[in-house]
Amino acid sequence: MKKIQYGVIGCGEHACRGHIIPANDLGFELVALHDPFPERMSHSAKCGGSNARRYASAVGVLGDPSVEAVIIASPDECHPEQLLSAVKAGKHVLVEKPLAIDAEGFKIVKSALRIAQRDGLVITSCHPRRFDPPYVWVKEDLGTHVNNLGKVVSVRLDFSYHAPSEGWKKSRSLLLDHFPHEIDYLHFLLGKAPFEAFRLNDDFSNYAVAGRRSDGVTFFFSGTRRLPDRIFPERISIRFDQGELSLDTKSGIATIERHGYPASRTRRYPTDYEKRFSLLMKNFAQSIRGKEKNYLSPEDLVVNTESAIALAEIGQYAYRGSR
């Protein structure tokens, strides 16, 4: 099978661990790189086992005729213009979230999505929870819990990460960075439905959003970046009519309680970073080859981006359904 030749714009550690290393075993070939720091390009080339060409600008990567697909892992504010330039150059794109950080950038993203749809190009992003064993188990087992405990009443997602180690992250909205993950997983778990959401808090180290879907399910998303260590505990809590499921994704331990009865604990599947990024990159490859459907629809990309921007800028957002 012919390898997919690809380039990377933005050669930070996440690009290496989350995309380049998994791509090595999935029929990709790294051929082009851009980053302002030469040492980062060298590190990315090493991750990809490649003598990839190194360009002084993103324009060089996008103008390289051998590049079929591009991974955009540059700073957030660069994503819209680079995404638009990539699809205009006829490239398939995996662009890190958030796709845009303001209303003007979102307009550019929508233009890129229209061009990609017209030209048959794949645009995807990075929501690895859809492939992560504990998150997948909750979705696959949800019907069993509904049968035992009744309908879903509310969903809570929470994370606690290490304090930012880089200064620029202290001027970044944690909501813009993370809410797209939470709302994407809620739709993966329950399916899309009209919803309203309201910002409760947002700064670089703490965010909280509450909302309600048209089917009556409420949700609460929260997270902090205040731990002294580089650990990533996350928790899923689902309240049913007659009980609750709580899962610590780091340990894989689930607690299942039927109200009025003793809770039971069971070990399921802890987070598997290698697996989730490998499966995400596999979907990107297979989507380009026409063998699988892109796991993110254009509507997913729009809602995930638009909702985060609205919540960060004006504090509320309403999704009325597919457009």
PDB file of C-alpha atoms in Angstrom:
ATOM      1  CA  MET A   1       0.000   0.000   0.000  1.00  0.00           C
ATOM      2  CA  LYS A   2       1.339   3.416  -0.969  1.00  0.00           C
ATOM      3  CA  LYS A   3       2.431   5.440   2.039  1.00  0.00           C
ATOM      4  CA  ILE A   4       0.745   8.730   2.863  1.00  0.00           C
ATOM      5  CA  GLN A   5       3.439  11.390   2.699  1.00  0.00           C
ATOM      6  CA  TYR A   6       2.783  14.076   5.273  1.00  0.00           C
ATOM      7  CA  GLY A   7       4.189  17.206   6.837  1.00  0.00           C
ATOM      8  CA  VAL A   8       4.017  18.685  10.314  1.00  0.00           C
ATOM      9  CA  ILE A   9       3.626  22.364  11.182  1.00  0.00           C
ATOM     10  CA  GLY A  10       4.537  22.908  14.826  1.00  0.00           C
ATOM     11  CA  CYS A  11       6.999  20.350  16.192  1.00  0.00           C
ATOM     12  CA  GLY A  12       6.313  20.365  19.926  1.00  0.00           C
ATOM     13  CA  GLU A  13       6.363  17.261  22.094  1.00  0.00           C
ATOM     14  CA  HIS A  14       2.655  16.589  21.597  1.00  0.00           C
ATOM     15  CA  ALA A  15       3.138  16.421  17.825  1.00  0.00           C
ATOM     16  CA  CYS A  16       5.804  13.754  18.355  1.00  0.00           C
ATOM     17  CA  ARG A  17       4.077  11.633  20.971  1.00  0.00           C
ATOM     18  CA  GLY A  18       0.508  12.092  19.820  1.00  0.00           C
ATOM     19  CA  HIS A  19       0.922  11.950  16.058  1.00  0.00           C
ATOM     20  CA  ILE A  20       4.364  11.293  14.569  1.00  0.00           C
ATOM     21  CA  ILE A  21       5.310   8.214  16.609  1.00  0.00           C
ATOM     22  CA  PRO A  22       1.875   6.526  16.171  1.00  0.00           C
ATOM     23  CA  ALA A  23       1.970   7.325  12.444  1.00  0.00           C
ATOM     24  CA  ASN A  24       5.181   5.341  11.985  1.00  0.00           C
ATOM     25  CA  ASP A  25       3.308   2.027  11.994  1.00  0.00           C
ATOM     26  CA  LEU A  26       0.236   3.170  10.063  1.00  0.00           C
ATOM     27  CA  GLY A  27       1.467   3.709   6.532  1.00  0.00           C
ATOM     28  CA  PHE A  28       2.561   7.343   6.882  1.00  0.00           C
ATOM     29  CA  GLU A  29       5.879   8.796   5.743  1.00  0.00           C
ATOM     30  CA  LEU A  30       7.103  12.055   7.297  1.00  0.00           C
ATOM     31  CA  VAL A  31       8.567  14.209   4.504  1.00  0.00           C
ATOM     32  CA  ALA A  32       8.290  17.872   5.596  1.00  0.00           C
ATOM     33  CA  LEU A  33       8.591  19.899   8.797  1.00  0.00           C
ATOM     34  CA  HIS A  34       8.281  23.477   9.984  1.00  0.00           C
ATOM     35  CA  ASP A  35       8.922  24.960  13.399  1.00  0.00           C
ATOM     36  CA  PRO A  36      10.672  28.213  14.394  1.00  0.00           C
ATOM     37  CA  PHE A  37      13.096  26.157  16.515  1.00  0.00           C
ATOM     38  CA  PRO A  38      15.466  23.940  14.484  1.00  0.00           C
ATOM     39  CA  GLU A  39      16.058  21.608  17.419  1.00  0.00           C
ATOM     40  CA  ARG A  40      12.347  20.781  17.511  1.00  0.00           C
ATOM     41  CA  MET A  41      12.386  19.886  13.835  1.00  0.00           C
ATOM     42  CA  SER A  42      15.382  17.647  14.481  1.00  0.00           C
ATOM     43  CA  HIS A  43      13.534  15.937  17.319  1.00  0.00           C
ATOM     44  CA  SER A  44      10.427  15.431  15.169  1.00  0.00           C
ATOM     45  CA  ALA A  45      12.499  13.983  12.339  1.00  0.00           C
ATOM     46  CA  LYS A  46      14.032  11.552  14.817  1.00  0.00           C
ATOM     47  CA  CYS A  47      10.568  10.596  16.119  1.00  0.00           C
ATOM     48  CA  GLY A  48       9.522   9.852  12.556  1.00  0.00           C
ATOM     49  CA  GLY A  49      12.724   8.026  11.627  1.00  0.00           C
ATOM     50  CA  SER A  50      12.943  10.426   8.739  1.00  0.00           C
ATOM     51  CA  ASN A  51      15.221  12.796   6.844  1.00  0.00           C
ATOM     52  CA  ALA A  52      12.245  15.084   6.311  1.00  0.00           C
ATOM     53  CA  ARG A  53      12.799  18.382   4.548  1.00  0.00           C
ATOM     54  CA  ARG A  54      12.837  21.307   6.970  1.00  0.00           C
ATOM     55  CA  TYR A  55      11.220  24.561   5.976  1.00  0.00           C
ATOM     56  CA  ALA A  56      11.596  28.084   7.340  1.00  0.00           C
ATOM     57  CA  SER A  57       7.837  28.663   7.140  1.00  0.00           C
ATOM     58  CA  ALA A  58       4.536  26.805   7.027  1.00  0.00           C
ATOM     59  CA  VAL A  59       4.226  28.000   3.423  1.00  0.00           C
ATOM     60  CA  GLY A  60       7.128  25.743   2.511  1.00  0.00           C
ATOM     61  CA  VAL A  61       5.413  22.639   3.904  1.00  0.00           C
ATOM     62  CA  LEU A  62       2.111  23.486   2.225  1.00  0.00           C
ATOM     63  CA  GLY A  63       3.825  24.217  -1.072  1.00  0.00           C
ATOM     64  CA  ASP A  64       5.694  20.904  -1.105  1.00  0.00           C
ATOM     65  CA  PRO A  65       4.056  18.862  -3.901  1.00  0.00           C
ATOM     66  CA  SER A  66       4.930  15.555  -2.223  1.00  0.00           C
ATOM     67  CA  VAL A  67       2.912  16.398   0.894  1.00  0.00           C
ATOM     68  CA  GLU A  68      -0.521  14.772   0.762  1.00  0.00           C
ATOM     69  CA  ALA A  69      -1.561  15.462   4.340  1.00  0.00           C
ATOM     70  CA  VAL A  70      -0.493  17.866   7.065  1.00  0.00           C
ATOM     71  CA  ILE A  71      -0.651  17.902  10.849  1.00  0.00           C
ATOM     72  CA  ILE A  72      -1.084  21.394  12.278  1.00  0.00           C
ATOM     73  CA  ALA A  73       0.197  21.500  15.851  1.00  0.00           C
ATOM     74  CA  SER A  74       1.254  25.135  15.937  1.00  0.00           C
ATOM     75  CA  PRO A  75       0.088  27.709  18.548  1.00  0.00           C
ATOM     76  CA  ASP A  76      -3.708  28.009  18.731  1.00  0.00           C
ATOM     77  CA  GLU A  77      -3.930  31.439  17.112  1.00  0.00           C
ATOM     78  CA  CYS A  78      -2.248  30.107  13.952  1.00  0.00           C
ATOM     79  CA  HIS A  79      -4.714  27.276  13.331  1.00  0.00           C
ATOM     80  CA  PRO A  80      -7.407  29.017  11.227  1.00  0.00           C
ATOM     81  CA  GLU A  81      -5.133  30.583   8.607  1.00  0.00           C
ATOM     82  CA  GLN A  82      -2.911  27.519   8.355  1.00  0.00           C
ATOM     83  CA  LEU A  83      -5.943  25.258   8.012  1.00  0.00           C
ATOM     84  CA  LEU A  84      -7.379  27.423   5.241  1.00  0.00           C
ATOM     85  CA  SER A  85      -4.031  27.568   3.433  1.00  0.00           C
ATOM     86  CA  ALA A  86      -3.677  23.795   3.710  1.00  0.00           C
ATOM     87  CA  VAL A  87      -7.020  22.976   2.112  1.00  0.00           C
ATOM     88  CA  LYS A  88      -6.435  25.602  -0.590  1.00  0.00           C
ATOM     89  CA  ALA A  89      -3.212  23.713  -1.307  1.00  0.00           C
ATOM     90  CA  GLY A  90      -5.206  20.478  -1.614  1.00  0.00           C
ATOM     91  CA  LYS A  91      -3.962  18.829   1.578  1.00  0.00           C
ATOM     92  CA  HIS A  92      -5.821  16.592   4.015  1.00  0.00           C
ATOM     93  CA  VAL A  93      -5.503  18.073   7.498  1.00  0.00           C
ATOM     94  CA  LEU A  94      -5.390  17.022  11.119  1.00  0.00           C
ATOM     95  CA  VAL A  95      -5.504  20.289  13.064  1.00  0.00           C
ATOM     96  CA  GLU A  96      -5.119  20.405  16.827  1.00  0.00           C
ATOM     97  CA  LYS A  97      -7.939  21.847  18.877  1.00  0.00           C
ATOM     98  CA  PRO A  98      -9.070  24.492  19.358  1.00  0.00           C
ATOM     99  CA  LEU A  99      -9.461  25.065  15.640  1.00  0.00           C
ATOM    100  CA  ALA A 100     -10.017  28.754  16.407  1.00  0.00           C
ATOM    101  CA  ILE A 101      -9.918  30.965  19.487  1.00  0.00           C
ATOM    102  CA  ASP A 102     -12.195  33.826  18.408  1.00  0.00           C
ATOM    103  CA  ALA A 103     -15.110  34.660  16.121  1.00  0.00           C
ATOM    104  CA  GLU A 104     -12.907  35.901  13.278  1.00  0.00           C
ATOM    105  CA  GLY A 105     -10.872  32.739  13.310  1.00  0.00           C
ATOM    106  CA  PHE A 106     -14.048  30.661  13.355  1.00  0.00           C
ATOM    107  CA  LYS A 107     -15.211  32.308  10.121  1.00  0.00           C
ATOM    108  CA  ILE A 108     -11.953  31.218   8.501  1.00  0.00           C
ATOM    109  CA  VAL A 109     -12.426  27.667   9.800  1.00  0.00           C
ATOM    110  CA  LYS A 110     -15.913  27.498   8.266  1.00  0.00           C
ATOM    111  CA  SER A 111     -14.485  28.639   4.918  1.00  0.00           C
ATOM    112  CA  ALA A 112     -11.880  25.888   5.122  1.00  0.00           C
ATOM    113  CA  LEU A 113     -14.553  23.289   5.885  1.00  0.00           C
ATOM    114  CA  ARG A 114     -16.579  24.363   2.835  1.00  0.00           C
ATOM    115  CA  ILE A 115     -13.546  24.079   0.551  1.00  0.00           C
ATOM    116  CA  ALA A 116     -12.617  20.688   1.992  1.00  0.00           C
ATOM    117  CA  GLN A 117     -16.128  19.353   1.478  1.00  0.00           C
ATOM    118  CA  ARG A 118     -16.161  20.629  -2.102  1.00  0.00           C
ATOM    119  CA  ASP A 119     -12.750  19.135  -2.882  1.00  0.00           C
ATOM    120  CA  GLY A 120     -13.147  15.837  -1.037  1.00  0.00           C
ATOM    121  CA  LEU A 121     -10.459  16.581   1.558  1.00  0.00           C
ATOM    122  CA  VAL A 122     -10.369  15.161   5.071  1.00  0.00           C
ATOM    123  CA  ILE A 123     -10.316  17.625   7.965  1.00  0.00           C
ATOM    124  CA  THR A 124     -10.087  16.117  11.403  1.00  0.00           C
ATOM    125  CA  SER A 125      -8.906  17.097  14.866  1.00  0.00           C
ATOM    126  CA  CYS A 126      -7.641  15.556  18.083  1.00  0.00           C
ATOM    127  CA  HIS A 127     -10.320  14.194  20.439  1.00  0.00           C
ATOM    128  CA  PRO A 128      -8.623  10.975  21.591  1.00  0.00           C
ATOM    129  CA  ARG A 129     -11.218  10.171  24.276  1.00  0.00           C
ATOM    130  CA  ARG A 130     -13.330   8.635  21.523  1.00  0.00           C
ATOM    131  CA  PHE A 131     -10.634   5.940  21.255  1.00  0.00           C
ATOM    132  CA  ASP A 132      -9.517   5.702  24.898  1.00  0.00           C
ATOM    133  CA  PRO A 133     -10.473   2.375  26.600  1.00  0.00           C
ATOM    134  CA  PRO A 134     -12.223   3.760  29.730  1.00  0.00           C
ATOM    135  CA  TYR A 135     -14.252   6.292  27.749  1.00  0.00           C
ATOM    136  CA  VAL A 136     -15.156   3.706  25.117  1.00  0.00           C
ATOM    137  CA  TRP A 137     -16.168   1.197  27.807  1.00  0.00           C
ATOM    138  CA  VAL A 138     -18.586   3.701  29.371  1.00  0.00           C
ATOM    139  CA  LYS A 139     -20.256   4.239  25.998  1.00  0.00           C
ATOM    140  CA  GLU A 140     -20.393   0.546  25.107  1.00  0.00           C
ATOM    141  CA  ASP A 141     -21.753  -0.429  28.522  1.00  0.00           C
ATOM    142  CA  LEU A 142     -24.182   2.470  28.857  1.00  0.00           C
ATOM    143  CA  GLY A 143     -27.185   0.394  27.736  1.00  0.00           C
ATOM    144  CA  THR A 144     -26.547  -2.158  30.472  1.00  0.00           C
ATOM    145  CA  HIS A 145     -26.492   0.540  33.124  1.00  0.00           C
ATOM    146  CA  VAL A 146     -29.635   2.149  31.699  1.00  0.00           C
ATOM    147  CA  ASN A 147     -31.397  -1.221  31.950  1.00  0.00           C
ATOM    148  CA  ASN A 148     -30.307  -1.606  35.578  1.00  0.00           C
ATOM    149  CA  LEU A 149     -30.459   1.961  36.858  1.00  0.00           C
ATOM    150  CA  GLY A 150     -32.887   3.835  34.614  1.00  0.00           C
ATOM    151  CA  LYS A 151     -32.419   6.776  32.272  1.00  0.00           C
ATOM    152  CA  VAL A 152     -29.401   9.076  32.302  1.00  0.00           C
ATOM    153  CA  VAL A 153     -30.104  12.181  34.391  1.00  0.00           C
ATOM    154  CA  SER A 154     -26.750  13.980  34.297  1.00  0.00           C
ATOM    155  CA  VAL A 155     -23.143  13.645  33.136  1.00  0.00           C
ATOM    156  CA  ARG A 156     -20.120  15.134  34.859  1.00  0.00           C
ATOM    157  CA  LEU A 157     -16.593  15.183  33.420  1.00  0.00           C
ATOM    158  CA  ASP A 158     -13.674  16.451  35.483  1.00  0.00           C
ATOM    159  CA  PHE A 159      -9.883  16.563  35.194  1.00  0.00           C
ATOM    160  CA  SER A 160      -6.981  17.661  37.386  1.00  0.00           C
ATOM    161  CA  TYR A 161      -3.681  18.306  35.588  1.00  0.00           C
ATOM    162  CA  HIS A 162      -0.282  19.721  36.472  1.00  0.00           C
ATOM    163  CA  ALA A 163       0.258  23.466  36.740  1.00  0.00           C
ATOM    164  CA  PRO A 164       1.394  25.080  33.460  1.00  0.00           C
ATOM    165  CA  SER A 165       5.144  24.768  32.991  1.00  0.00           C
ATOM    166  CA  GLU A 166       5.315  27.270  30.112  1.00  0.00           C
ATOM    167  CA  GLY A 167       4.627  30.965  30.614  1.00  0.00           C
ATOM    168  CA  TRP A 168       2.423  31.403  27.535  1.00  0.00           C
ATOM    169  CA  LYS A 169      -0.098  28.944  28.944  1.00  0.00           C
ATOM    170  CA  LYS A 170      -0.826  31.392  31.775  1.00  0.00           C
ATOM    171  CA  SER A 171      -2.540  33.711  29.315  1.00  0.00           C
ATOM    172  CA  ARG A 172      -4.588  30.906  27.761  1.00  0.00           C
ATOM    173  CA  SER A 173      -8.258  30.136  28.390  1.00  0.00           C
ATOM    174  CA  LEU A 174      -8.528  26.642  29.866  1.00  0.00           C
ATOM    175  CA  LEU A 175     -12.132  26.551  28.657  1.00  0.00           C
ATOM    176  CA  LEU A 176     -11.078  27.179  25.043  1.00  0.00           C
ATOM    177  CA  ASP A 177      -8.410  24.520  25.391  1.00  0.00           C
ATOM    178  CA  HIS A 178     -10.539  21.827  27.008  1.00  0.00           C
ATOM    179  CA  PHE A 179     -14.286  22.373  26.569  1.00  0.00           C
ATOM    180  CA  PRO A 180     -14.129  21.023  22.971  1.00  0.00           C
ATOM    181  CA  HIS A 181     -13.009  17.674  24.430  1.00  0.00           C
ATOM    182  CA  GLU A 182     -15.853  17.532  26.935  1.00  0.00           C
ATOM    183  CA  ILE A 183     -18.685  18.507  24.597  1.00  0.00           C
ATOM    184  CA  ASP A 184     -17.320  16.144  21.935  1.00  0.00           C
ATOM    185  CA  TYR A 185     -17.345  13.245  24.385  1.00  0.00           C
ATOM    186  CA  LEU A 186     -20.865  14.061  25.576  1.00  0.00           C
ATOM    187  CA  HIS A 187     -22.089  13.854  21.970  1.00  0.00           C
ATOM    188  CA  PHE A 188     -20.128  10.629  21.434  1.00  0.00           C
ATOM    189  CA  LEU A 189     -21.674   9.171  24.588  1.00  0.00           C
ATOM    190  CA  LEU A 190     -25.319  10.203  24.174  1.00  0.00           C
ATOM    191  CA  GLY A 191     -25.643  11.423  20.588  1.00  0.00           C
ATOM    192  CA  LYS A 192     -26.208  15.015  19.575  1.00  0.00           C
ATOM    193  CA  ALA A 193     -29.161  16.978  20.935  1.00  0.00           C
ATOM    194  CA  PRO A 194     -29.911  20.679  21.205  1.00  0.00           C
ATOM    195  CA  PHE A 195     -28.347  22.119  24.349  1.00  0.00           C
ATOM    196  CA  GLU A 196     -27.647  25.295  26.263  1.00  0.00           C
ATOM    197  CA  ALA A 197     -24.425  25.859  28.202  1.00  0.00           C
ATOM    198  CA  PHE A 198     -23.213  28.550  30.580  1.00  0.00           C
ATOM    199  CA  ARG A 199     -19.713  29.482  31.676  1.00  0.00           C
ATOM    200  CA  LEU A 200     -19.247  29.429  35.437  1.00  0.00           C
ATOM    201  CA  ASN A 201     -15.508  30.075  35.527  1.00  0.00           C
ATOM    202  CA  ASP A 202     -12.573  30.392  33.163  1.00  0.00           C
ATOM    203  CA  ASP A 203      -8.923  31.267  33.572  1.00  0.00           C
ATOM    204  CA  PHE A 204      -5.651  29.555  32.728  1.00  0.00           C
ATOM    205  CA  SER A 205      -5.877  27.048  35.596  1.00  0.00           C
ATOM    206  CA  ASN A 206      -9.581  26.511  36.299  1.00  0.00           C
ATOM    207  CA  TYR A 207     -12.740  26.259  34.237  1.00  0.00           C
ATOM    208  CA  ALA A 208     -16.319  25.123  34.775  1.00  0.00           C
ATOM    209  CA  VAL A 209     -19.354  24.954  32.463  1.00  0.00           C
ATOM    210  CA  ALA A 210     -22.888  23.775  33.217  1.00  0.00           C
ATOM    211  CA  GLY A 211     -25.669  23.021  30.757  1.00  0.00           C
ATOM    212  CA  ARG A 212     -28.833  21.207  29.834  1.00  0.00           C
ATOM    213  CA  ARG A 213     -29.816  19.189  26.766  1.00  0.00           C
ATOM    214  CA  SER A 214     -33.247  19.137  25.142  1.00  0.00           C
ATOM    215  CA  ASP A 215     -33.688  15.517  26.319  1.00  0.00           C
ATOM    216  CA  GLY A 216     -33.473  16.734  29.923  1.00  0.00           C
ATOM    217  CA  VAL A 217     -29.934  15.498  30.614  1.00  0.00           C
ATOM    218  CA  THR A 218     -27.852  18.058  32.498  1.00  0.00           C
ATOM    219  CA  PHE A 219     -24.070  18.247  32.342  1.00  0.00           C
ATOM    220  CA  PHE A 220     -21.231  19.777  34.292  1.00  0.00           C
ATOM    221  CA  PHE A 221     -17.687  20.026  32.951  1.00  0.00           C
ATOM    222  CA  SER A 222     -14.784  21.181  35.093  1.00  0.00           C
ATOM    223  CA  GLY A 223     -11.027  21.019  35.313  1.00  0.00           C
ATOM    224  CA  THR A 224      -7.958  22.504  36.912  1.00  0.00           C
ATOM    225  CA  ARG A 225      -4.242  22.775  36.148  1.00  0.00           C
ATOM    226  CA  ARG A 226      -2.875  23.087  39.675  1.00  0.00           C
ATOM    227  CA  LEU A 227      -1.090  19.837  40.539  1.00  0.00           C
ATOM    228  CA  PRO A 228       2.650  19.843  41.291  1.00  0.00           C
ATOM    229  CA  ASP A 229       3.261  16.683  39.239  1.00  0.00           C
ATOM    230  CA  ARG A 230       2.755  15.754  35.589  1.00  0.00           C
ATOM    231  CA  ILE A 231      -0.164  13.398  36.153  1.00  0.00           C
ATOM    232  CA  PHE A 232      -3.521  13.475  34.427  1.00  0.00           C
ATOM    233  CA  PRO A 233      -6.380  12.114  36.582  1.00  0.00           C
ATOM    234  CA  GLU A 234      -9.793  12.311  34.927  1.00  0.00           C
ATOM    235  CA  ARG A 235     -13.201  11.234  36.166  1.00  0.00           C
ATOM    236  CA  ILE A 236     -16.513  10.370  34.494  1.00  0.00           C
ATOM    237  CA  SER A 237     -19.674  10.445  36.634  1.00  0.00           C
ATOM    238  CA  ILE A 238     -23.080   9.523  35.249  1.00  0.00           C
ATOM    239  CA  ARG A 239     -26.215   9.916  37.370  1.00  0.00           C
ATOM    240  CA  PHE A 240     -29.153   7.667  36.463  1.00  0.00           C
ATOM    241  CA  ASP A 241     -32.737   7.621  37.762  1.00  0.00           C
ATOM    242  CA  GLN A 242     -31.837   5.060  40.411  1.00  0.00           C
ATOM    243  CA  GLY A 243     -28.074   5.095  40.766  1.00  0.00           C
ATOM    244  CA  GLU A 244     -24.701   6.331  39.643  1.00  0.00           C
ATOM    245  CA  LEU A 245     -21.605   5.227  37.739  1.00  0.00           C
ATOM    246  CA  SER A 246     -18.271   6.837  38.592  1.00  0.00           C
ATOM    247  CA  LEU A 247     -15.057   5.955  36.759  1.00  0.00           C
ATOM    248  CA  ASP A 248     -11.504   7.034  37.521  1.00  0.00           C
ATOM    249  CA  THR A 249      -9.944   6.808  34.063  1.00  0.00           C
ATOM    250  CA  LYS A 250      -6.360   6.811  35.369  1.00  0.00           C
ATOM    251  CA  SER A 251      -6.841   3.698  37.511  1.00  0.00           C
ATOM    252  CA  GLY A 252      -9.687   2.187  35.493  1.00  0.00           C
ATOM    253  CA  ILE A 253     -11.670   1.607  38.694  1.00  0.00           C
ATOM    254  CA  ALA A 254     -15.431   2.012  38.308  1.00  0.00           C
ATOM    255  CA  THR A 255     -17.859   2.417  41.206  1.00  0.00           C
ATOM    256  CA  ILE A 256     -21.461   1.438  40.449  1.00  0.00           C
ATOM    257  CA  GLU A 257     -24.168   2.265  42.963  1.00  0.00           C
ATOM    258  CA  ARG A 258     -27.861   1.485  42.974  1.00  0.00           C
ATOM    259  CA  HIS A 259     -29.311   3.988  45.408  1.00  0.00           C
ATOM    260  CA  GLY A 260     -30.153   2.397  48.744  1.00  0.00           C
ATOM    261  CA  TYR A 261     -27.811  -0.560  48.173  1.00  0.00           C
ATOM    262  CA  PRO A 262     -24.093  -1.080  48.774  1.00  0.00           C
ATOM    263  CA  ALA A 263     -21.872   0.221  45.960  1.00  0.00           C
ATOM    264  CA  SER A 264     -19.744  -2.219  43.977  1.00  0.00           C
ATOM    265  CA  ARG A 265     -16.279  -1.530  42.597  1.00  0.00           C
ATOM    266  CA  THR A 266     -14.769  -3.129  39.543  1.00  0.00           C
ATOM    267  CA  ARG A 267     -11.571  -2.573  37.617  1.00  0.00           C
ATOM    268  CA  ARG A 268     -12.154  -1.956  33.935  1.00  0.00           C
ATOM    269  CA  TYR A 269      -9.766  -0.215  31.568  1.00  0.00           C
ATOM    270  CA  PRO A 270      -7.367   2.587  32.501  1.00  0.00           C
ATOM    271  CA  THR A 271      -6.401   5.284  30.048  1.00  0.00           C
ATOM    272  CA  ASP A 272      -4.066   4.011  27.326  1.00  0.00           C
ATOM    273  CA  TYR A 273      -2.349   6.971  25.661  1.00  0.00           C
ATOM    274  CA  GLU A 274      -0.559   4.886  23.038  1.00  0.00           C
ATOM    275  CA  LYS A 275      -3.730   3.090  21.994  1.00  0.00           C
ATOM    276  CA  ARG A 276      -5.918   6.148  21.771  1.00  0.00           C
ATOM    277  CA  PHE A 277      -3.483   8.137  19.621  1.00  0.00           C
ATOM    278  CA  SER A 278      -2.709   5.124  17.451  1.00  0.00           C
ATOM    279  CA  LEU A 279      -6.408   4.573  16.738  1.00  0.00           C
ATOM    280  CA  LEU A 280      -6.931   8.280  16.078  1.00  0.00           C
ATOM    281  CA  MET A 281      -4.086   8.371  13.559  1.00  0.00           C
ATOM    282  CA  LYS A 282      -5.318   5.130  12.003  1.00  0.00           C
ATOM    283  CA  ASN A 283      -8.694   6.771  11.414  1.00  0.00           C
ATOM    284  CA  PHE A 284      -6.968   9.732   9.752  1.00  0.00           C
ATOM    285  CA  ALA A 285      -5.077   7.387   7.431  1.00  0.00           C
ATOM    286  CA  GLN A 286      -8.095   5.250   6.606  1.00  0.00           C
ATOM    287  CA  SER A 287     -10.258   8.342   6.001  1.00  0.00           C
ATOM    288  CA  ILE A 288      -7.701   9.639   3.509  1.00  0.00           C
ATOM    289  CA  ARG A 289      -7.700   6.240   1.789  1.00  0.00           C
ATOM    290  CA  GLY A 290     -11.503   6.102   1.761  1.00  0.00           C
ATOM    291  CA  LYS A 291     -11.539   2.959   3.900  1.00  0.00           C
ATOM    292  CA  GLU A 292     -13.222   4.480   6.979  1.00  0.00           C
ATOM    293  CA  LYS A 293     -15.484   7.388   7.765  1.00  0.00           C
ATOM    294  CA  ASN A 294     -13.806  10.345   9.425  1.00  0.00           C
ATOM    295  CA  TYR A 295     -14.669  10.006  13.124  1.00  0.00           C
ATOM    296  CA  LEU A 296     -15.430  13.742  13.249  1.00  0.00           C
ATOM    297  CA  SER A 297     -18.104  15.189  10.989  1.00  0.00           C
ATOM    298  CA  PRO A 298     -17.988  18.838   9.813  1.00  0.00           C
ATOM    299  CA  GLU A 299     -20.857  19.463  12.244  1.00  0.00           C
ATOM    300  CA  ASP A 300     -18.751  18.060  15.092  1.00  0.00           C
ATOM    301  CA  LEU A 301     -15.896  20.394  14.210  1.00  0.00           C
ATOM    302  CA  VAL A 302     -18.229  23.389  14.002  1.00  0.00           C
ATOM    303  CA  VAL A 303     -20.068  22.750  17.273  1.00  0.00           C
ATOM    304  CA  ASN A 304     -16.938  21.841  19.242  1.00  0.00           C
ATOM    305  CA  THR A 305     -15.245  25.061  18.108  1.00  0.00           C
ATOM    306  CA  GLU A 306     -18.155  27.491  18.021  1.00  0.00           C
ATOM    307  CA  SER A 307     -19.452  26.538  21.474  1.00  0.00           C
ATOM    308  CA  ALA A 308     -16.066  26.978  23.160  1.00  0.00           C
ATOM    309  CA  ILE A 309     -15.540  30.400  21.578  1.00  0.00           C
ATOM    310  CA  ALA A 310     -19.008  31.615  22.561  1.00  0.00           C
ATOM    311  CA  LEU A 311     -18.609  30.396  26.147  1.00  0.00           C
ATOM    312  CA  ALA A 312     -15.175  32.011  26.457  1.00  0.00           C
ATOM    313  CA  GLU A 313     -16.275  35.312  24.905  1.00  0.00           C
ATOM    314  CA  ILE A 314     -19.853  35.868  26.097  1.00  0.00           C
ATOM    315  CA  GLY A 315     -20.405  33.158  28.690  1.00  0.00           C
ATOM    316  CA  GLN A 316     -23.251  31.213  27.062  1.00  0.00           C
ATOM    317  CA  TYR A 317     -24.074  29.145  23.997  1.00  0.00           C
ATOM    318  CA  ALA A 318     -27.141  27.503  22.510  1.00  0.00           C
ATOM    319  CA  TYR A 319     -27.032  24.677  19.960  1.00  0.00           C
ATOM    320  CA  ARG A 320     -30.369  24.281  18.189  1.00  0.00           C
ATOM    321  CA  GLY A 321     -29.563  21.151  16.233  1.00  0.00           C
ATOM    322  CA  SER A 322     -27.960  20.164  12.916  1.00  0.00           C
ATOM    323  CA  ARG A 323     -27.857  22.875  10.297  1.00  0.00           C
TER     324      ARG A 323
END
